[in-house]
Short mmCIF file of C-alpha atoms in Angstrom, two decimals:
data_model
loop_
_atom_site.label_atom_id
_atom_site.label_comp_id
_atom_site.label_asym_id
_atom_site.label_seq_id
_atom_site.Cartn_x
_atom_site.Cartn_y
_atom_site.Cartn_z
CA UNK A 1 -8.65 -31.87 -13.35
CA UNK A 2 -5.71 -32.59 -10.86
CA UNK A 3 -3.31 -35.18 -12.23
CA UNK A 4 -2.96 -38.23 -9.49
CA UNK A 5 0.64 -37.97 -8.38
CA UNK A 6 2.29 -41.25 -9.00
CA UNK A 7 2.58 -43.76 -6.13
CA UNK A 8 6.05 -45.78 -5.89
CA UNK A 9 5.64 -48.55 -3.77
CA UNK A 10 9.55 -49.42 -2.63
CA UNK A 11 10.88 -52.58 -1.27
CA UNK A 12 14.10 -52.42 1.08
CA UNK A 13 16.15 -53.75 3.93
CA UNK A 14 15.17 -53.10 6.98
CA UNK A 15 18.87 -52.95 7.98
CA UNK A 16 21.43 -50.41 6.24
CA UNK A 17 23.59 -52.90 4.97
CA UNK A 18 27.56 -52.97 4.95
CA UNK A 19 28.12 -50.14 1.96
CA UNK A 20 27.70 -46.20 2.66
CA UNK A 21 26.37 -46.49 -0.88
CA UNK A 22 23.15 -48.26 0.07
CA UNK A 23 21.87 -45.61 2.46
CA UNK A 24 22.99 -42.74 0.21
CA UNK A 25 20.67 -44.33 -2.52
CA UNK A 26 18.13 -44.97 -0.47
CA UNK A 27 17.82 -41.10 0.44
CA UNK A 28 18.41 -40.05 -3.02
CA UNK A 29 15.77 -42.53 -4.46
CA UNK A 30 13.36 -40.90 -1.50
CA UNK A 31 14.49 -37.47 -2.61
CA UNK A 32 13.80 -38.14 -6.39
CA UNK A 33 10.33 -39.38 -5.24
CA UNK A 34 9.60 -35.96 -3.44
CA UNK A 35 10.98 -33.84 -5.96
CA UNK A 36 8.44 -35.28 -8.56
CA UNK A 37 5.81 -34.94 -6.17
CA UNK A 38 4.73 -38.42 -6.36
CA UNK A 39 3.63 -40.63 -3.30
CA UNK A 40 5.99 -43.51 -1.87
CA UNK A 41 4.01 -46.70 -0.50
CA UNK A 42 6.54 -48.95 1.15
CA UNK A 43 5.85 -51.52 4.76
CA UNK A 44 6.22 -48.76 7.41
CA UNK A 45 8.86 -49.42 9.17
CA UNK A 46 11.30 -46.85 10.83
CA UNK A 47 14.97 -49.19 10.97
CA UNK A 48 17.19 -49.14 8.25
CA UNK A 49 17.25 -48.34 4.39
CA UNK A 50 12.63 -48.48 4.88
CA UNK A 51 12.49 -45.22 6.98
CA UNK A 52 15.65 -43.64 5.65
CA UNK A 53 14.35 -43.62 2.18
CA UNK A 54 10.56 -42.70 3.87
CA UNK A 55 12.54 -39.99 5.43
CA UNK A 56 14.46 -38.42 2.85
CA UNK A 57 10.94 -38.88 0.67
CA UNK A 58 9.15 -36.78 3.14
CA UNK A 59 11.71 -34.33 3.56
CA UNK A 60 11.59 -33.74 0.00
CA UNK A 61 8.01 -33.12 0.14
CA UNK A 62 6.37 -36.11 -0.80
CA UNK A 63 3.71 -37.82 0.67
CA UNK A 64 5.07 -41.47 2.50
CA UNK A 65 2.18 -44.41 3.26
CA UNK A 66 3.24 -47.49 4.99
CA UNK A 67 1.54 -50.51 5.46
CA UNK A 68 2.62 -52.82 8.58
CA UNK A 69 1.32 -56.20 10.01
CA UNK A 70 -0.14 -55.94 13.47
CA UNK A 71 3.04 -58.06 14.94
CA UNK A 72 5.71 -55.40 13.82
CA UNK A 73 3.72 -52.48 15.55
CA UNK A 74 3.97 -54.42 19.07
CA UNK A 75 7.96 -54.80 18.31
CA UNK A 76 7.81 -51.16 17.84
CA UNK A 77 9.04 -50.99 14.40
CA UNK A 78 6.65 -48.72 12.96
CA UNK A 79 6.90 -45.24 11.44
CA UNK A 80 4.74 -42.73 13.30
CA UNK A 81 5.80 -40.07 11.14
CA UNK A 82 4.09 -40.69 8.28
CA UNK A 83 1.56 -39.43 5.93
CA UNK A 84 -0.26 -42.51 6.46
CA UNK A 85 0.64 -45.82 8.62
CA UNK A 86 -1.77 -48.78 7.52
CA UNK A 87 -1.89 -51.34 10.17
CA UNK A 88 -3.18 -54.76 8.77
CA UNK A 89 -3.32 -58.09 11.06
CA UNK A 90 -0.87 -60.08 8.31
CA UNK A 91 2.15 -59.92 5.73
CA UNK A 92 -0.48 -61.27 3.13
CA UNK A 93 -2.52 -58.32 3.60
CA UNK A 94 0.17 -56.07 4.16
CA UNK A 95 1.80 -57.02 0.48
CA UNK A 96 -1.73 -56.93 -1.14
CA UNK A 97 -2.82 -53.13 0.15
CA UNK A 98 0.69 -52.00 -1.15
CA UNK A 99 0.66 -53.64 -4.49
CA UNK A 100 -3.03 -51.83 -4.68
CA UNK A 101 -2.15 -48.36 -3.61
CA UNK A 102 1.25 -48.35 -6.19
CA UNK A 103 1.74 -47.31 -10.34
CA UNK A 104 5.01 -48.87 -10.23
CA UNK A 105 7.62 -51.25 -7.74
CA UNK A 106 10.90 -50.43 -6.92
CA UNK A 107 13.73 -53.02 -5.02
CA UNK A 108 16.64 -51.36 -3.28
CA UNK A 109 18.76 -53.41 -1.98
CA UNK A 110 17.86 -55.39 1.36
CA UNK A 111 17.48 -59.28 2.55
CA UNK A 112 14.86 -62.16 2.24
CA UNK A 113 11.59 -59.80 3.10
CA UNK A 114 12.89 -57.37 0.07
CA UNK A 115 13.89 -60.49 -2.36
CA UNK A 116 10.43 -62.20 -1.64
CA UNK A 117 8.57 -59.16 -2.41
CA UNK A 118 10.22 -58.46 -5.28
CA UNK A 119 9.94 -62.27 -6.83
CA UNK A 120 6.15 -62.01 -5.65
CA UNK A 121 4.70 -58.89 -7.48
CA UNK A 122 7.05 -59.72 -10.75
CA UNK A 123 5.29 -63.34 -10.83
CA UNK A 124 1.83 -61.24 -9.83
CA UNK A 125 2.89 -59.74 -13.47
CA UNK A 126 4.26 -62.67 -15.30
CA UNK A 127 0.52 -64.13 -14.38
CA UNK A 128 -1.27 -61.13 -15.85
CA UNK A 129 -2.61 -59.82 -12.48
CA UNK A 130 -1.06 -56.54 -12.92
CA UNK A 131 1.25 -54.71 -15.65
CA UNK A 132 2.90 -52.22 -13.83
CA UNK A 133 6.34 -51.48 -14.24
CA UNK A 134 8.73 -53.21 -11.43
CA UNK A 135 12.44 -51.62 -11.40
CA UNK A 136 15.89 -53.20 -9.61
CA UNK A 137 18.23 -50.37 -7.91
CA UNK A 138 21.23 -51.73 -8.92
CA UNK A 139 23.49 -50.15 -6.37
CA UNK A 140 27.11 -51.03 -6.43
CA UNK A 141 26.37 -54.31 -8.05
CA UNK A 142 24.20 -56.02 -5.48
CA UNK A 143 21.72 -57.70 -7.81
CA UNK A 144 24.68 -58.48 -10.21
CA UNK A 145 24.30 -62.02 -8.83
CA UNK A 146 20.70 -62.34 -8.80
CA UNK A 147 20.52 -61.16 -12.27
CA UNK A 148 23.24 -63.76 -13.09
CA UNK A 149 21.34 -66.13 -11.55
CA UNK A 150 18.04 -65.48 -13.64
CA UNK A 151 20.41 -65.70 -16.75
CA UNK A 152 21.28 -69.00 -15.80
CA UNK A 153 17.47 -69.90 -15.02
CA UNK A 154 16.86 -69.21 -18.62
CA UNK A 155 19.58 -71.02 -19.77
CA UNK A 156 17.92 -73.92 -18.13
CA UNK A 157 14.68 -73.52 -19.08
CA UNK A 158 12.91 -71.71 -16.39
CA UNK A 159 12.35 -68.46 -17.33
CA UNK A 160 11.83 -66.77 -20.54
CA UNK A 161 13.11 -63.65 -22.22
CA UNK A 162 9.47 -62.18 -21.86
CA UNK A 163 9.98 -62.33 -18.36
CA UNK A 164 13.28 -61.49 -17.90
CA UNK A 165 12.07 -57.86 -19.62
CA UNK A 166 9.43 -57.56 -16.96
CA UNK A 167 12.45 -56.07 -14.42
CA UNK A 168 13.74 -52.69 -15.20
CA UNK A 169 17.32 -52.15 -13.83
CA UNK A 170 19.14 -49.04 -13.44
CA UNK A 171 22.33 -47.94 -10.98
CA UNK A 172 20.81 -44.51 -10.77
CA UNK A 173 17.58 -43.63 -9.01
CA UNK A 174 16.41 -40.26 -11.42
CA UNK A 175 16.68 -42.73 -14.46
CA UNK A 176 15.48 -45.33 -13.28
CA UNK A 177 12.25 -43.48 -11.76
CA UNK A 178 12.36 -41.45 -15.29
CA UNK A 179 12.19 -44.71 -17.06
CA UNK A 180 9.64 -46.29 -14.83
CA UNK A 181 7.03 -43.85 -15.12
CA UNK A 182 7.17 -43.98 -19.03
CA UNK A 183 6.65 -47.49 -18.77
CA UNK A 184 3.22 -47.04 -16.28
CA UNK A 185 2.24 -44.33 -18.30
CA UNK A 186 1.83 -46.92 -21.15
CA UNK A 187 0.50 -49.86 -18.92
CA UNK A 188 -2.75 -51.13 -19.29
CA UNK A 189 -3.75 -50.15 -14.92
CA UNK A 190 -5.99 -53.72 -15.71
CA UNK A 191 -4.57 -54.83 -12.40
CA UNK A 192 -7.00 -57.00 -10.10
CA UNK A 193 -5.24 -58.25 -7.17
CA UNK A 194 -8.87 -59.07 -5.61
CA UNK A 195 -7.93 -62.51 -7.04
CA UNK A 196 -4.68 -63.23 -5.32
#
């Protein structure tokens, strides 16, 4: 029987950023995902760190699927390169069909879309609707002061240690994909997101 390659769903700017050091780990991360032969699900588009790291995954020989709302295809945004391209009429439906086709998350670095996702599929988790592993990119430091922030919400009473361990974080894309797919190999898969 042919073992189901493991599908990364990644969340990332759709801009490159002001570092050199977010695009190069954006490509690596892509690479790593191609070398493994796993599948990256991420939303599709072609700007920034989303198609570089779809681009360097494909290169690399893996498999890319995007999902994109309806309005993003009419501003031209969309991959056409791809594997697959998924086009759904909303970001609700967009979010849902790639938390359903993923094993694990991953959050490069990128701006309110990224952050939103992110906060949304590790609060799916915290709620029980899934328990698949979610990982932070840590590159150069950029979630240094989200992470300090979430310290502080526990601090105050927010958020818990249990949840704090929900989010994996690594500065290096291998070990953090190495790490990640221990964790979903280990995961219960009880995820029903027909209920969010």
């Amino acid at each position: 029987m042919k073992k189901t390659p493991l599908s990364v769903c990644v969340y990332c700017g759709s801009r490159f950023g002001s570092s050199p050091a977010y695009l190069a780990a954006a490509q690596a991360l892509g690479r790593e995902i191609g070398r493994r032969g796993w599948r990256m699900v991420y939303g599709g588009g072609n700007v920034g760190l989303m198609g570089a790291t779809a681009d360097a995954a494909m290169a690399a020989g893996a498999e890319a699927v995007g999902v994109i709302p309806e309005l993003l295809v009419n501003l031209e945004v969309g991959h056409r390169g791809l594997t697959e391209l998924h086009v759904v009429p909303t970001m609700h439906e967009r979010k849902k069909l790639m938390a359903e086709l993923a094993d694990v998350f991953v959050a490069l670095p990128g701006g309110i879309g990224t952050f939103e996702e992110l906060f949304e599929v590790w609060t799916w988790r915290h709620l029980g609707y899934h328990d698949q592993p979610i990982g932070l990119l840590n590159v150069d430091g950029f979630y240094d002061p989200l992470l300090a922030f979430m310290a502080h919400t526990q601090q105050a009473g927010f958020v818990d240690q249990h949840q704090q361990s929900m989010l994996t974080v690594h500065i290096d894309p291998a070990a953090l994909l190495d790490q990640l797919a221990a964790e979903a190999s280990r995961a219960t898969q009880s995820e029903d997101f027909s209920r969010i």
